[in-house]
Amino acid sequence: MDLSFTPSEQAFRAEARAWLAANVPPGPYPSGDTREGYAWHVQWEKKLFAAGWSAVSWPAAYGGRDASLIAWLIFEEEYYRAGAPARVIQNGIFLLAPTLFEFGTEEQKERILRPMAAAEVHWAQAWSEPEAGSDLANVRSTAERVDGGWRVSGQKTWCTRGAFCDAIYGLFRTDPATERHRGLTYMMVDLHQPGVTVRPVERLDGDESFAEIFLDGAFVPDRDVIGQVHQGWKVAMATTSSERGLSLRSPGRFLATTTRLVDLYRRHPDPALRDRIADVWIQARAYQAYTYQTVTRMMAGGGIGADSSLNKLYWSELDLQTHTLALDLLGPQAELLADAPDAVDHAEWLLGFAFALAGPIYAGTNEVQRNIVAARVLDLPRG
Amino acid sequence: MDLSFTPSEQAFRAEARAWLAANVPPGPYPSGDTREGYAWHVQWEKKLFAAGWSAVSWPAAYGGRDASLIAWLIFEEEYYRAGAPARVIQNGIFLLAPTLFEFGTEEQKERILRPMAAAEVHWAQAWSEPEAGSDLANVRSTAERVDGGWRVSGQKTWCTRGAFCDAIYGLFRTDPATERHRGLTYMMVDLHQPGVTVRPVERLDGDESFAEIFLDGAFVPDRDVIGQVHQGWKVAMATTSSERGLSLRSPGRFLATTTRLVDLYRRHPDPALRDRIADVWIQARAYQAYTYQTVTRMMAGGGIGADSSLNKLYWSELDLQTHTLALDLLGPQAELLADAPDAVDHAEWLLGFAFALAGPIYAGTNEVQRNIVAARVLDLPRG
Amino acid sequence: MHFAFTEEQQQIGDAVRDALADACPAGVVRAAWAAPDTAVRSLLADLGVLGLNLPEAVGGLGLGMVDAVLPLTEAGRAAAPVALVETIATNPTLAAIGEADLAAQVATGEAFVTLRAPGGYAVDADRAALVLVVEGDRVGVVRAPRLVAQPAVDGSRRLFAVEGDVEPTDADGRELLDRAALAAAAQLVGLSHHMLAMAVDYAKTRRQFGAPIGSFQAVQHHLVDALLRVRFAAPTVAQAAWHVDAGTAEASLQVAMATSLAADAASLTARKALQVHGAIGYTFEYDLHLWMKRAWSLSAAWGDARAHRARVADHLLGAPDA
Amino acid sequence: MHFAFTEEQQQIGDAVRDALADACPAGVVRAAWAAPDTAVRSLLADLGVLGLNLPEAVGGLGLGMVDAVLPLTEAGRAAAPVALVETIATNPTLAAIGEADLAAQVATGEAFVTLRAPGGYAVDADRAALVLVVEGDRVGVVRAPRLVAQPAVDGSRRLFAVEGDVEPTDADGRELLDRAALAAAAQLVGLSHHMLAMAVDYAKTRRQFGAPIGSFQAVQHHLVDALLRVRFAAPTVAQAAWHVDAGTAEASLQVAMATSLAADAASLTARKALQVHGAIGYTFEYDLHLWMKRAWSLSAAWGDARAHRARVADHLLGAPDA
């Protein structure tokens, strides 16, 4: 056990910190979940990519730096510490890319990864359907075999930033005779083609970033199938329980948020909340320690397994506690929007609270995550 | 709505308060859950009965005062306020008696109630069996028809103070062809007879008050069946969801405990706990308000229904919060037993904490209570 | 001791409920985000609710806070886009400071009086004939306020910062704030009832894993937890109202208790209702957020749960640094 | 950055675990309530655990707190009725204050040194060659203590109030208390693991409503909640130990973090384990209470979760009345 950072890790941190200090634009930033804000963020993503910071853990061949997972955690810590813009391309680089690294062909990696990290091609996840929310295996969208590929039809929903993206990835039923987990195939679908209709859906905070995507015979060439045909569930789950469980919300985010909460307390003190503020600050650091432990194990060849579900439970509940506390500190100013003259910190705590409320829902509800942990970690009988 | 007390309610309160002030012995009292302590408590119960305070809401004919439910709540408030001894006969007067009032024959009421309230005949509940805990309908004990009555066999468990009692009440399967809720009969069983073996079981706090009761052909005369043969489930449930839901833990208990917690705070202050202390003090008073509302409805002819489950959830969770807070205030002294020279308040907070931990388990686990509320109050589909 | 609303009180509550069910469906709440409501306020005037606690001499019903609890609860249930807290709170003050003419206009809905929350803002101040403020323990009047709009999370609650000369009065400030907090608590109970009902309905119909999600224990227990908090908060609101009307020494303490419980209940219910709905509840087009945002707003505007508990703690335990 | 125990550290932990599984079943823990243990303490001496962090010169292993984490955790898992917290905490102090001979006897199990908790008591003080106390920021020694037995909830932890002349030393009191708190935290992690394992086993075998109770979502989620707290507490204990060994400036803060998390995890796990067991868990003859009582005791003796969070709060936010 050596919890100090190696000279090269320290050098990496110093380089990241210096670059961010010199390049992170002053806030507040527009929301990346509106069309105008998204365009602003894409410019930032391009700048990040140009400097080699878009996907540090990727091979240099695809625009990364071959950084270790430890270094990636360090970069994330520095990124959030600097208050840099939220990553609007994260559903590509953090959710699709790990799948491509594990199951993609060389051709796919060559073709897809660099434009993804460069923010030239924009990716949205398309896991949910109207009848497949928590019950992800209940996919109704179909793919019919045609010459050179597939014709896909159906409805995908809650596609984050789907209205601004170029392509989606998700599961399609390629074997009509099957049910649930069997007979599904993991596909990427170009949105710029006939047979695709994208309907933006506003979130409760007013941002328009959700999309419903209606597919009616859109074409998916064979080269856009990831992994084996009919083996999509395995492909999706393997990456869910590998790196994706780690990368969705890295500790740096919560370290930064709780540090800012401490700063907020200094401006809006309330002694009755000291204990709870210390508690969330500690929990964020526990999440950091846990993650360094996990990453050490992964770098030695271990997997993350169902720990990704424990991770998700921990950070989502921590995030909600943190933002609730911030609103408690703010009192009458808590409810003000960013355009209110009296708004504190550009209303980031209210916006953060609203987003934190979604944490126990997205990426698999916390009820489903608890079921998964009960079954896979505690080996309890299925209900 | 009139939340003031009528002159007669006020007079009743004054009379109770005066009698208790003159008669409640100075503490600490021995535990009513040890054999020696039980004997001490029985003497107190006899004194209470002699003065007419044992079961104030009962008809005078059985030793009560014909007091209204409001008056009963008032008496309970005064009783706990005075710090009077815990009622060791409560499983008779609060759990069996309501059943007798609703389903008992005149003969049964004449024969059983007065000796019960007078602490001459001692009653223990016998609901649980090894295979029927949360799943109360899974009763295995049987009753076989014989001349003039029944021969009962089986094992009852977790009979509180069963080792010191004379008789039990519970459900027995009278129709061997039935399963679950059907074919059960509500019976009272004299423990002083052949075919009865009582094994005391120590609780985690060291008191010996649990008992396992083994029945092997013990006799139950017909006159000790309550309600119709084979209709025992209905009899048991009707009273569970009527007065019993109210009487098991009346608000007076929690008003007194939280008032004593405030006193403890004054002796062991800790500003970080002010908010939580105010919270439990408020909740105790919310339970009081809720109960007066319920009782007003009942006195107008309404029932309590599944509200008894909401009650149980509320007071059991409140009690645990209250005692946890007390131990937090006590710090290093929290873990001391009553015979430790440094023990605070005769270790009542530690003992109360241990007992509070049982609250979410006994009288139907809180998980089962939540299921009941979901089904009966919210009308949610059964799982 | 008789802990129940009278038949008359129930009837007024039912009448408000029925009227709002017709006149104030979710679409009307949503519309008030774009264009401030006038119709629902008129309806409440017609029902007598706006003058409920004004003297009969000025066209009011001459009733008290206990009578106001059910109408307020029902306005909360409907998320009526009306600053009813301010009206119910300020009505007795108007009578006390001799603003009889204005009071008469309030009862008919012709005029509106608002109240600046301590450390906070005044709703609909741009439409108000008068802004009341509390300074020290007394009420002050701002007749020519300078207003700055402060857009907030609930688009139907139009907040304004208020500055300007304060004309002092002898009216009791604590009583005014207690009425406001209590009125908000009653609305929070109603808001909670509705959010819970939406979630229960959704849980009965939404199917996943081949069953209605309301059949899963985790979902059931979420909803029961919310119900538990709402059920035990509601009677304390009525109780506090009784103490306010009776002018007992513990009225303000009772208000603090009720408000803290109602605010906690509403916060928890909002969270559980959203969780049970999942993503659909997170959209702007689904109605749940209209109720959630009102709940967030009302549960903090007049002192949040913790602030009211701090008042109770001060009463019980002495001042914090004592 | 390498966040993992070494193979050697794992091996020592496994050895302690295996040895205690054999030599310290629940019956041995229970027996220690009646007659103080000597056998398990001897075993730990034989395994080198008692001298783990004493210099090799006095017969110790010359290791540090990181090395002690797994043995402590395993002693917690077994609820070993041994005052190991006191030994691991006081060992470095003995070396520092020149008690080399005594230290050598501690390593072999011939002698025992105890430590009075701040505001509290000293375990097994009647069997101790020396009682250490902390006064101000320094360690003091009580060589001829007057002891008063203070019976407490865990019958295997024999507490004594300690009075007597205090001989001052230069040894650092904060470091001593941090080692004690951290050792307790490691034991709490082990205790939690065992309570959770008992509850999981019970939930798999106990049937109600025609199914193992572990198949019900409510029971599953109780157990997952406990697991979550234990899993995220454990690495912070190792991390704090590393900071203590490295002597970093934030070592004491890290101990406060780890201790608060471990204490909360153990309290929650005790409660959930009892709830899942139901009445059987509430009996004296079932073993769960032996672990619960140890957890209650250890989670408060060296400062409870809140006290350690208060240290963190002071660090982050300044003094409370600042």
Short mmCIF file of C-alpha atoms in Angstrom, two decimals, chain B residues 54-381:
data_model
loop_
_atom_site.label_atom_id
_atom_site.label_comp_id
_atom_site.label_asym_id
_atom_site.label_seq_id
_atom_site.Cartn_x
_atom_site.Cartn_y
_atom_site.Cartn_z
CA SER B 54 -55.99 -0.59 36.23
CA ALA B 55 -58.30 -0.39 33.23
CA VAL B 56 -60.06 2.93 33.32
CA SER B 57 -61.88 2.53 30.02
CA TRP B 58 -63.56 -0.72 31.08
CA PRO B 59 -67.06 -0.86 32.46
CA ALA B 60 -67.22 -0.41 36.20
CA ALA B 61 -68.71 -3.89 36.42
CA TYR B 62 -65.32 -5.35 35.51
CA GLY B 63 -63.26 -3.01 37.64
CA GLY B 64 -62.97 -0.06 35.29
CA ARG B 65 -64.37 3.46 35.37
CA ASP B 66 -66.38 3.59 32.15
CA ALA B 67 -63.92 6.22 31.03
CA SER B 68 -64.00 7.45 27.43
CA LEU B 69 -61.10 6.78 25.10
CA ILE B 70 -60.10 10.43 25.55
CA ALA B 71 -60.01 9.91 29.28
CA TRP B 72 -57.98 6.76 28.78
CA LEU B 73 -55.43 8.74 26.76
CA ILE B 74 -55.38 11.33 29.53
CA PHE B 75 -54.76 8.64 32.13
CA GLU B 76 -51.92 7.22 30.03
CA GLU B 77 -50.36 10.66 29.70
CA GLU B 78 -50.47 11.12 33.44
CA TYR B 79 -49.25 7.62 34.13
CA TYR B 80 -46.13 8.02 32.01
CA ARG B 81 -45.66 11.61 33.15
CA ALA B 82 -45.52 10.36 36.71
CA GLY B 83 -42.85 7.84 35.71
CA ALA B 84 -45.01 5.05 37.09
CA PRO B 85 -43.97 1.41 36.66
CA ALA B 86 -44.35 -0.30 33.29
CA ARG B 87 -47.56 -2.30 33.11
CA VAL B 88 -46.69 -5.98 33.29
CA ILE B 89 -50.33 -6.99 32.75
CA GLN B 90 -50.66 -5.02 29.54
CA ASN B 91 -50.78 -8.07 27.30
CA GLY B 92 -53.97 -9.02 29.09
CA ILE B 93 -55.72 -5.71 29.49
CA PHE B 94 -54.62 -4.14 26.19
CA LEU B 95 -54.43 -7.12 23.85
CA LEU B 96 -56.80 -9.84 25.07
CA ALA B 97 -59.48 -7.74 26.72
CA PRO B 98 -60.45 -5.81 23.55
CA THR B 99 -61.00 -9.17 21.86
CA LEU B 100 -63.21 -10.32 24.69
CA PHE B 101 -65.22 -7.11 24.59
CA GLU B 102 -65.84 -7.61 20.89
CA PHE B 103 -66.17 -11.41 20.61
CA GLY B 104 -66.37 -12.83 24.14
CA THR B 105 -69.47 -14.26 25.73
CA GLU B 106 -70.96 -12.69 28.84
CA GLU B 107 -69.70 -15.69 30.78
CA GLN B 108 -66.17 -15.12 29.51
CA LYS B 109 -66.19 -11.45 30.33
CA GLU B 110 -67.61 -12.11 33.81
CA ARG B 111 -65.07 -14.80 34.51
CA ILE B 112 -61.91 -13.38 32.95
CA LEU B 113 -61.80 -9.60 32.95
CA ARG B 114 -61.82 -8.69 36.62
CA PRO B 115 -59.10 -11.18 37.67
CA MET B 116 -57.06 -9.99 34.71
CA ALA B 117 -57.27 -6.32 35.70
CA ALA B 118 -56.72 -7.24 39.33
CA ALA B 119 -53.47 -8.98 38.41
CA GLU B 120 -54.76 -12.21 39.89
CA VAL B 121 -54.65 -14.17 36.66
CA HIS B 122 -51.76 -13.34 34.37
CA TRP B 123 -51.99 -13.52 30.60
CA ALA B 124 -49.35 -13.88 27.91
CA GLN B 125 -49.83 -13.64 24.17
CA ALA B 126 -48.90 -16.67 22.11
CA TRP B 127 -49.05 -15.55 18.50
CA SER B 128 -45.72 -16.66 17.12
CA GLU B 129 -44.58 -20.14 16.37
CA PRO B 130 -41.21 -21.25 15.02
CA GLU B 131 -42.63 -21.30 11.49
CA ALA B 132 -45.13 -18.48 12.00
CA GLY B 133 -43.35 -15.25 12.72
CA SER B 134 -43.99 -12.49 10.22
CA ASP B 135 -46.12 -15.07 8.44
CA LEU B 136 -48.64 -15.33 11.24
CA ALA B 137 -51.08 -17.42 9.24
CA ASN B 138 -48.62 -20.28 8.98
CA VAL B 139 -49.83 -21.72 12.30
CA ARG B 140 -48.87 -25.35 12.91
CA SER B 141 -50.27 -25.80 16.41
CA THR B 142 -53.32 -27.99 16.31
CA ALA B 143 -56.43 -28.46 18.36
CA GLU B 144 -58.18 -31.82 18.28
CA ARG B 145 -61.84 -32.07 19.16
CA VAL B 146 -62.50 -34.02 22.36
CA ASP B 147 -65.37 -34.29 24.71
CA GLY B 148 -66.18 -30.84 26.09
CA GLY B 149 -63.33 -29.08 24.42
CA TRP B 150 -60.05 -29.43 22.56
CA ARG B 151 -56.64 -30.97 23.02
CA VAL B 152 -53.97 -28.56 21.81
CA SER B 153 -50.46 -29.43 20.69
CA GLY B 154 -47.62 -27.50 19.19
CA GLN B 155 -45.06 -24.87 20.02
CA LYS B 156 -45.63 -21.18 20.72
CA THR B 157 -42.72 -18.83 21.00
CA TRP B 158 -41.71 -15.30 22.01
CA CYS B 159 -44.47 -15.28 24.65
CA THR B 160 -43.58 -12.13 26.56
CA ARG B 161 -43.46 -12.78 30.32
CA GLY B 162 -44.87 -16.21 29.48
CA ALA B 163 -42.68 -17.75 32.13
CA PHE B 164 -44.52 -15.83 34.85
CA CYS B 165 -48.06 -16.16 33.51
CA ASP B 166 -51.03 -18.39 34.13
CA ALA B 167 -52.56 -18.59 30.71
CA ILE B 168 -52.00 -17.75 27.09
CA TYR B 169 -54.17 -16.84 24.12
CA GLY B 170 -53.49 -17.53 20.48
CA LEU B 171 -54.55 -19.34 17.33
CA PHE B 172 -54.82 -23.08 16.84
CA ARG B 173 -55.62 -25.08 13.74
CA THR B 174 -58.93 -26.75 14.47
CA ASP B 175 -59.54 -27.93 10.91
CA PRO B 176 -56.57 -30.06 9.86
CA ALA B 177 -57.72 -29.95 6.24
CA THR B 178 -57.13 -26.23 5.98
CA GLU B 179 -54.16 -24.03 5.31
CA ARG B 180 -53.17 -20.55 6.28
CA HIS B 181 -55.96 -18.20 7.45
CA ARG B 182 -58.75 -20.72 7.29
CA GLY B 183 -59.59 -23.32 9.92
CA LEU B 184 -57.96 -21.51 12.84
CA THR B 185 -59.61 -20.94 16.19
CA TYR B 186 -58.82 -18.34 18.85
CA MET B 187 -58.32 -20.09 22.20
CA MET B 188 -57.17 -19.41 25.72
CA VAL B 189 -54.95 -22.07 27.27
CA ASP B 190 -54.39 -22.59 30.99
CA LEU B 191 -50.68 -23.16 31.57
CA HIS B 192 -51.13 -24.94 34.91
CA GLN B 193 -51.94 -28.37 33.57
CA PRO B 194 -50.28 -31.50 32.26
CA GLY B 195 -49.10 -31.29 28.68
CA VAL B 196 -47.69 -27.80 29.08
CA THR B 197 -43.96 -27.10 29.24
CA VAL B 198 -42.71 -23.56 29.59
CA ARG B 199 -39.10 -22.82 28.70
CA PRO B 200 -37.90 -19.32 29.63
CA VAL B 201 -35.73 -17.66 26.99
CA GLU B 202 -33.41 -14.83 27.90
CA ARG B 203 -33.57 -11.61 25.94
CA LEU B 204 -30.42 -9.91 24.76
CA ASP B 205 -30.65 -7.52 27.69
CA GLY B 206 -30.40 -10.49 30.02
CA ASP B 207 -34.00 -10.45 31.19
CA GLU B 208 -35.67 -13.82 31.07
CA SER B 209 -39.08 -12.69 30.00
CA PHE B 210 -39.50 -14.54 26.72
CA ALA B 211 -40.91 -18.02 26.91
CA GLU B 212 -41.30 -20.89 24.55
CA ILE B 213 -44.37 -22.90 25.35
CA PHE B 214 -44.62 -26.53 24.31
CA LEU B 215 -48.10 -27.97 24.24
CA ASP B 216 -48.69 -31.68 24.11
CA GLY B 217 -52.36 -32.48 24.40
CA ALA B 218 -53.20 -29.71 26.87
CA PHE B 219 -56.93 -29.31 27.40
CA VAL B 220 -58.94 -26.26 26.36
CA PRO B 221 -62.58 -26.40 27.48
CA ASP B 222 -65.16 -25.07 25.02
CA ARG B 223 -65.74 -22.08 27.22
CA ASP B 224 -62.20 -20.92 26.46
CA VAL B 225 -62.78 -20.57 22.74
CA ILE B 226 -63.31 -16.95 21.72
CA GLY B 227 -65.61 -16.37 18.82
CA GLN B 228 -66.61 -19.06 16.35
CA VAL B 229 -64.67 -22.24 15.84
CA HIS B 230 -62.57 -21.99 12.64
CA GLN B 231 -63.06 -18.19 12.63
CA GLY B 232 -60.02 -17.38 14.73
CA TRP B 233 -58.21 -15.37 12.07
CA LYS B 234 -61.13 -13.00 11.77
CA VAL B 235 -61.29 -12.62 15.56
CA ALA B 236 -57.57 -11.96 15.82
CA MET B 237 -57.49 -9.46 12.96
CA ALA B 238 -60.63 -7.57 13.94
CA THR B 239 -59.14 -6.61 17.24
CA THR B 240 -55.69 -6.03 15.83
CA SER B 241 -57.18 -3.37 13.66
CA SER B 242 -59.52 -1.93 16.26
CA GLU B 243 -58.63 -0.78 19.69
CA ARG B 244 -55.47 -2.84 19.99
CA GLY B 245 -53.76 -0.77 17.37
CA LEU B 246 -54.30 2.18 19.58
CA SER B 247 -53.59 0.78 22.99
CA LEU B 248 -50.32 -1.05 22.53
CA ARG B 249 -48.22 2.09 22.86
CA SER B 250 -50.16 5.19 23.71
CA PRO B 251 -48.76 8.69 23.10
CA GLY B 252 -48.25 9.32 26.79
CA ARG B 253 -45.26 7.01 26.71
CA PHE B 254 -43.48 8.99 24.00
CA LEU B 255 -44.45 12.36 25.41
CA ALA B 256 -42.79 11.34 28.65
CA THR B 257 -39.70 9.84 27.02
CA THR B 258 -39.03 12.88 24.87
CA THR B 259 -39.63 15.19 27.82
CA ARG B 260 -37.05 13.21 29.76
CA LEU B 261 -34.71 13.46 26.78
CA VAL B 262 -34.97 17.25 27.00
CA ASP B 263 -34.08 16.96 30.66
CA LEU B 264 -31.12 14.75 29.78
CA TYR B 265 -29.96 17.34 27.25
CA ARG B 266 -29.98 20.00 29.95
CA ARG B 267 -27.65 17.83 32.01
CA HIS B 268 -25.54 16.64 29.03
CA PRO B 269 -25.83 19.40 26.43
CA ASP B 270 -24.53 19.00 22.90
CA PRO B 271 -25.51 21.78 20.51
CA ALA B 272 -24.99 19.56 17.48
CA LEU B 273 -27.98 17.46 18.56
CA ARG B 274 -30.49 20.28 19.13
CA ASP B 275 -32.20 19.83 15.78
CA ARG B 276 -32.69 16.11 16.22
CA ILE B 277 -33.92 16.48 19.78
CA ALA B 278 -36.48 19.04 18.70
CA ASP B 279 -37.47 16.63 15.92
CA VAL B 280 -38.29 13.68 18.18
CA TRP B 281 -40.00 15.92 20.71
CA ILE B 282 -42.19 17.25 17.89
CA GLN B 283 -42.87 13.78 16.54
CA ALA B 284 -44.08 12.58 19.93
CA ARG B 285 -46.54 15.45 19.96
CA ALA B 286 -47.57 14.68 16.40
CA TYR B 287 -48.34 11.15 17.52
CA GLN B 288 -50.45 12.62 20.29
CA ALA B 289 -52.38 14.88 17.90
CA TYR B 290 -52.89 12.02 15.47
CA THR B 291 -54.18 9.81 18.25
CA TYR B 292 -56.64 12.37 19.57
CA GLN B 293 -57.88 12.70 16.01
CA THR B 294 -58.22 8.92 15.68
CA VAL B 295 -59.99 8.62 19.03
CA THR B 296 -62.41 11.38 18.17
CA ARG B 297 -63.30 9.43 15.05
CA MET B 298 -63.63 6.19 16.99
CA MET B 299 -65.87 7.78 19.60
CA ALA B 300 -68.11 8.86 16.72
CA GLY B 301 -68.36 5.21 15.69
CA GLY B 302 -65.43 4.98 13.29
CA GLY B 303 -62.86 2.23 13.19
CA ILE B 304 -59.10 2.43 13.25
CA GLY B 305 -58.53 0.03 10.35
CA ALA B 306 -55.07 -0.17 8.88
CA ASP B 307 -54.18 3.03 10.71
CA SER B 308 -52.99 0.75 13.48
CA SER B 309 -50.15 -0.23 11.18
CA LEU B 310 -49.25 3.40 10.51
CA ASN B 311 -49.31 3.99 14.26
CA LYS B 312 -46.95 1.13 14.87
CA LEU B 313 -44.51 2.29 12.22
CA TYR B 314 -44.53 5.79 13.64
CA TRP B 315 -44.01 5.06 17.31
CA SER B 316 -41.51 2.25 16.81
CA GLU B 317 -39.26 4.36 14.60
CA LEU B 318 -39.67 7.38 16.86
CA ASP B 319 -38.73 5.35 19.91
CA LEU B 320 -35.54 4.12 18.29
CA GLN B 321 -34.58 7.63 17.20
CA THR B 322 -35.23 8.96 20.70
CA HIS B 323 -33.10 6.40 22.49
CA THR B 324 -30.32 6.59 19.92
CA LEU B 325 -30.17 10.32 20.59
CA ALA B 326 -30.02 9.76 24.33
CA LEU B 327 -27.04 7.45 23.93
CA ASP B 328 -25.40 10.02 21.67
CA LEU B 329 -25.80 12.59 24.44
CA LEU B 330 -24.32 10.25 27.02
CA GLY B 331 -21.12 9.47 25.12
CA PRO B 332 -18.78 7.27 27.17
CA GLN B 333 -21.46 6.70 29.82
CA ALA B 334 -23.94 5.38 27.27
CA GLU B 335 -22.81 1.79 27.53
CA LEU B 336 -22.88 1.50 31.33
CA LEU B 337 -25.27 -0.91 33.00
CA ALA B 338 -27.46 0.01 35.96
CA ASP B 339 -25.00 -1.39 38.49
CA ALA B 340 -22.15 0.78 37.22
CA PRO B 341 -21.44 3.58 39.71
CA ASP B 342 -21.23 6.10 36.86
CA ALA B 343 -24.47 5.00 35.22
CA VAL B 344 -26.75 7.91 34.34
CA ASP B 345 -30.45 7.61 35.20
CA HIS B 346 -29.96 3.98 36.27
CA ALA B 347 -29.00 3.07 32.69
CA GLU B 348 -32.58 3.55 31.61
CA TRP B 349 -31.49 4.95 28.25
CA LEU B 350 -29.41 1.91 27.37
CA LEU B 351 -32.19 -0.42 28.47
CA GLY B 352 -34.68 1.70 26.60
CA PHE B 353 -32.50 1.59 23.50
CA ALA B 354 -32.31 -2.19 23.65
CA PHE B 355 -36.07 -2.38 24.03
CA ALA B 356 -36.62 0.18 21.27
CA LEU B 357 -34.62 -2.04 18.92
CA ALA B 358 -37.30 -4.67 19.39
CA GLY B 359 -40.05 -2.21 18.44
CA PRO B 360 -39.68 -2.64 14.67
CA ILE B 361 -39.85 -6.42 15.21
CA TYR B 362 -42.59 -7.24 17.70
CA ALA B 363 -46.32 -6.92 17.10
CA GLY B 364 -45.70 -7.55 13.41
CA THR B 365 -42.41 -6.47 11.85
CA ASN B 366 -42.33 -3.05 10.28
CA GLU B 367 -41.81 -4.70 6.91
CA VAL B 368 -45.12 -6.52 7.33
CA GLN B 369 -46.78 -3.33 8.55
CA ARG B 370 -45.60 -1.49 5.45
CA ASN B 371 -47.00 -4.28 3.29
CA ILE B 372 -50.33 -3.96 5.09
CA VAL B 373 -50.47 -0.20 4.62
CA ALA B 374 -49.52 -0.55 0.96
CA ALA B 375 -52.32 -3.04 0.38
CA ARG B 376 -55.08 -1.67 2.59
CA VAL B 377 -54.51 2.08 2.66
CA LEU B 378 -52.83 2.74 -0.68
CA ASP B 379 -54.63 -0.12 -2.44
CA LEU B 380 -51.45 -1.16 -4.20
CA PRO B 381 -51.40 -4.56 -5.89
#
